[in-house]
Amino acid sequence: MNTAGNRSITIIGAGLAGTLLATLLAQRGWQVEVFERRGDPRVHGYAGGRSINLALAERGLHALRQAGADLGVMRQAVMMRGRMVHPLGGAPELQRYGRDDSEVIWSISRGELNLVLIEAAEAAGAVLHFDRHLESVDFDACTMRVCGEGHDETRPFHTLVGADGAGSTLRTQMARHADLGERTEWLDHGYKELEIPPGAGGSFRIEANALHIWPRGHYMCIALPNDERTFTVTLFMPHAGPYPSFETVPDGAAALALFGQQFADAVPLIPMLEQDYDRNPVGTLGTLYLERWCLDSRAVLVGDAAHAMVPFHGQGMNCAFEDCVALADHLQSAPDIAAAYAAFAAQRMPDAAAIQHMALENYLEMRDRVDNHDYRLQRALELQLQERHPGRFVPHYSMVTFMRIPYSLALARSEIQRAILVRATAGLGGLEQVDWAALDAEVMARLEPLVDTP
């Protein structure tokens, strides 16, 4: 892949994955063009629509470092040390994600992050075309029709990358050419966004360095900090069914009543609660599964276009960024583009499936388990075992969030460790009752030392 023609690539979508991939490839000498259906956000403002705040973790940070974009992003990020759990009728409690401030995640606005990555892509030499949407693709002729703002042309392409999100147009075009084995499993819960504005003097109204959670069983509320000293608040509930659901809480007045009963400490923080609730639509949540991500050398999918997931592990963006690094590496090292795409899919498909599974699991944990006794006891034991067996017993959240081992490996080890924790704490009131000798022996027998991805 050393000739100019073989190093020409067209990316559909100038969102987060598209612009990061464009940067990585342009830096490596590829001729990169990017087509984006929306207008240039630097001119028109960000028009991304609804967006749960993004949680940037080590996997995503590593990718940004490869592109030289990490410093620009981190200037606008807010550190989150852990979950601040707001129980019903109790005092909030911080549950740390890691051992100390070296193990944290970062809250970042999608729009601000996208602006940084657009600038990085152009600085690296990629050519971005805004207000240009993909209309259709002729994979036999290797041409694509691009339209927008009175513009309608058919262009040749050498190879296409679909980074155009869960509703990917390129994926639709690929599926018309070959069966991708596509299916989407929709969650019966949706979400609605609200906002906590800054406090007096432009301060944060609640603890800034935490992800706030109000767990309430089959529904919950979360709040993530922004660098403007606001919080993006997201209410997750079933679409329909018994109270509360979006069916039984149809408007702002009903939402205010629900918050008064179930999230009372949040009510004074959200002065526009009724108006926000009435104005903002209910978002849908689903998991996209594909059996095939590429068409030989002609097209490949990355990020949400290949494996959209629910947001409850905060890994959708991080996983997409890992895709970009992996694809760029395979394109650099494989003998041809078809081999690069096949190797990329073989590497990333098991990991995407693993984090999709873990994201669904984490929703149950966040809304229902973080404030119950069994969970808290198992979490305390998990931290103790981490101290007793460093590098061998690594907490689930740490493997997913602070390391870059394959997601599939994190899932396999997490299942072993969860079984160990459940067995060791069954029927116990506290850690003083743990049989440490038997537990240590089980950890040594079942878990090999874990080495992070370099």
Coordinates of C-alpha atoms in Angstrom, one line a residue, residues 136-333:
S136 CA -26.0 6.2 -2.6
V137 CA -23.0 4.0 -3.4
D138 CA -22.3 1.8 -6.5
F139 CA -19.9 -0.7 -5.1
D140 CA -19.4 -2.3 -8.5
A141 CA -18.3 0.9 -10.2
C142 CA -16.7 2.3 -7.0
T143 CA -18.6 5.5 -7.2
M144 CA -20.7 7.4 -4.7
R145 CA -23.4 10.1 -5.1
V146 CA -22.9 13.0 -2.7
C147 CA -25.6 15.7 -2.3
G148 CA -26.2 18.9 -0.3
E149 CA -27.0 22.6 -0.6
G150 CA -27.9 22.4 -4.3
H151 CA -24.9 20.1 -4.8
D152 CA -25.3 16.7 -6.5
E153 CA -22.3 14.8 -7.9
T154 CA -21.1 11.3 -8.5
R155 CA -17.5 10.8 -7.4
P156 CA -15.1 7.8 -7.7
F157 CA -13.6 6.4 -4.5
H158 CA -10.8 4.0 -3.8
T159 CA -12.2 2.8 -0.4
L160 CA -14.8 4.0 2.0
V161 CA -15.0 4.1 5.8
G162 CA -18.3 4.5 7.5
A163 CA -18.0 6.6 10.7
D164 CA -21.5 8.0 10.3
G165 CA -23.0 6.7 13.5
A166 CA -25.7 4.3 14.5
G167 CA -28.0 5.5 11.6
S168 CA -25.1 5.0 9.1
T169 CA -26.0 5.6 5.5
L170 CA -22.9 3.7 4.4
R171 CA -24.1 0.7 6.4
T172 CA -27.4 0.9 4.6
Q173 CA -25.7 1.0 1.2
M174 CA -23.4 -1.9 2.2
A175 CA -26.4 -4.0 3.3
R176 CA -28.0 -3.5 -0.1
H177 CA -24.9 -5.1 -1.7
A178 CA -24.3 -7.9 0.9
D179 CA -26.0 -9.3 4.0
L180 CA -24.3 -7.8 7.0
G181 CA -26.4 -9.9 9.5
E182 CA -27.8 -6.7 11.1
R183 CA -30.1 -6.6 14.1
T184 CA -30.9 -4.0 16.7
E185 CA -32.1 -4.8 20.2
W186 CA -33.9 -1.8 21.6
L187 CA -33.9 -1.1 25.3
D188 CA -37.4 -0.7 26.7
H189 CA -36.0 2.4 28.5
G190 CA -35.5 5.9 27.1
Y191 CA -33.9 9.1 28.4
K192 CA -34.6 12.8 28.6
E193 CA -32.1 15.5 29.3
L194 CA -32.3 18.3 31.8
E195 CA -29.8 20.8 33.1
I196 CA -28.4 22.1 36.4
P197 CA -27.2 25.7 35.7
P198 CA -24.2 27.3 37.5
G199 CA -24.7 28.5 41.0
A200 CA -23.9 31.9 42.5
G201 CA -20.8 33.5 41.0
G202 CA -20.6 30.8 38.3
S203 CA -19.8 27.9 40.7
F204 CA -20.9 24.3 40.5
R205 CA -24.1 23.7 42.5
I206 CA -23.0 20.2 43.7
E207 CA -19.8 18.3 43.9
A208 CA -18.0 18.9 40.5
N209 CA -15.6 16.0 40.4
A210 CA -18.2 13.1 40.4
L211 CA -20.8 11.4 38.3
H212 CA -24.0 11.9 40.3
I213 CA -26.5 9.0 40.4
W214 CA -30.0 8.8 41.9
P215 CA -30.6 5.0 41.7
R216 CA -34.3 4.1 42.0
G217 CA -34.6 0.4 40.9
H218 CA -36.1 0.3 37.4
Y219 CA -35.3 4.0 36.7
M220 CA -32.6 6.5 37.6
C221 CA -31.2 10.0 37.2
I222 CA -27.6 10.9 36.5
A223 CA -25.7 14.2 36.3
L224 CA -22.3 14.8 34.6
P225 CA -20.3 18.1 35.1
N226 CA -19.4 20.4 32.3
D227 CA -16.6 22.9 32.1
E228 CA -19.2 25.8 32.0
R229 CA -20.0 24.8 35.6
T230 CA -23.3 23.2 34.5
F231 CA -24.4 19.6 34.8
T232 CA -26.1 17.6 32.1
V233 CA -28.9 15.7 33.9
T234 CA -30.3 12.6 32.3
L235 CA -33.5 10.8 33.4
F236 CA -33.7 7.2 32.4
M237 CA -37.1 5.5 32.6
P238 CA -39.2 2.8 30.8
H239 CA -41.0 4.1 27.7
A240 CA -44.3 2.7 28.9
G241 CA -45.8 0.8 31.8
P242 CA -46.6 1.4 35.4
Y243 CA -45.6 4.7 37.1
P244 CA -43.0 6.1 36.6
S245 CA -42.5 5.8 32.8
F246 CA -42.5 8.3 30.0
E247 CA -46.0 7.2 29.3
T248 CA -47.2 7.9 32.8
V249 CA -45.0 11.1 33.3
P250 CA -46.1 12.8 30.1
D251 CA -45.2 16.5 30.8
G252 CA -43.2 18.9 32.9
A253 CA -45.8 19.2 35.6
A254 CA -45.9 15.4 36.1
A255 CA -42.1 15.3 36.0
L256 CA -41.9 18.0 38.7
A257 CA -44.2 15.8 40.9
L258 CA -42.0 12.7 40.3
F259 CA -38.8 14.6 41.2
G260 CA -40.5 15.9 44.3
Q261 CA -41.2 12.4 45.4
Q262 CA -38.1 10.5 44.2
F263 CA -35.3 13.0 43.6
A264 CA -36.2 15.7 46.1
D265 CA -32.6 17.0 46.6
A266 CA -32.3 17.6 42.8
V267 CA -35.4 19.7 42.5
P268 CA -33.8 23.0 43.7
L269 CA -30.9 22.4 41.4
I270 CA -33.0 22.3 38.2
P271 CA -35.0 25.6 38.0
M272 CA -36.0 24.9 34.4
L273 CA -37.1 21.3 35.1
E274 CA -40.6 21.6 33.7
Q275 CA -39.6 23.6 30.7
D276 CA -36.6 21.3 29.9
Y277 CA -38.9 18.2 30.2
D278 CA -41.5 19.6 27.9
R279 CA -39.0 20.9 25.4
N280 CA -36.6 18.0 25.1
P281 CA -37.7 14.8 23.3
V282 CA -37.4 11.3 24.7
G283 CA -34.3 9.6 23.3
T284 CA -34.1 5.9 22.4
L285 CA -31.4 3.4 23.4
G286 CA -30.4 0.3 21.6
T287 CA -27.6 -2.1 20.8
L288 CA -26.6 -2.7 17.1
Y289 CA -25.2 -6.1 16.2
L290 CA -23.5 -6.9 12.8
E291 CA -22.1 -10.2 11.6
R292 CA -20.0 -8.4 9.0
W293 CA -18.2 -5.0 9.2
C294 CA -16.5 -4.8 5.7
L295 CA -16.9 -5.4 2.0
D296 CA -13.4 -6.7 0.9
S297 CA -11.3 -3.6 0.1
R298 CA -14.3 -1.4 -0.8
A299 CA -15.8 -0.4 2.6
V300 CA -15.5 -0.9 6.3
L301 CA -17.5 0.4 9.3
V302 CA -16.2 1.8 12.6
G303 CA -17.6 3.0 15.9
D304 CA -21.4 3.3 16.3
A305 CA -21.9 2.5 12.6
A306 CA -20.6 -1.0 13.4
H307 CA -21.5 -1.6 17.0
A308 CA -23.7 1.1 18.7
M309 CA -24.3 0.4 22.3
V310 CA -26.2 1.7 25.3
P311 CA -24.2 4.4 27.2
F312 CA -24.1 2.9 30.7
H313 CA -20.5 2.0 30.8
G314 CA -19.3 5.3 29.2
Q315 CA -17.4 3.3 26.7
G316 CA -19.1 4.0 23.3
M317 CA -16.7 6.8 22.4
N318 CA -13.7 5.1 24.0
C319 CA -14.4 1.9 22.0
A320 CA -14.8 3.9 18.8
F321 CA -11.5 5.6 19.4
E322 CA -9.8 2.2 19.9
D323 CA -11.3 1.2 16.5
C324 CA -9.7 4.1 14.9
V325 CA -6.2 3.3 16.3
A326 CA -6.6 -0.4 15.4
L327 CA -7.8 0.4 11.8
A328 CA -5.0 2.9 11.2
D329 CA -2.4 0.3 12.5
H330 CA -3.8 -2.4 10.2
L331 CA -3.9 -0.2 7.2
Q332 CA -0.3 0.7 7.8
S333 CA 0.9 -2.9 8.3

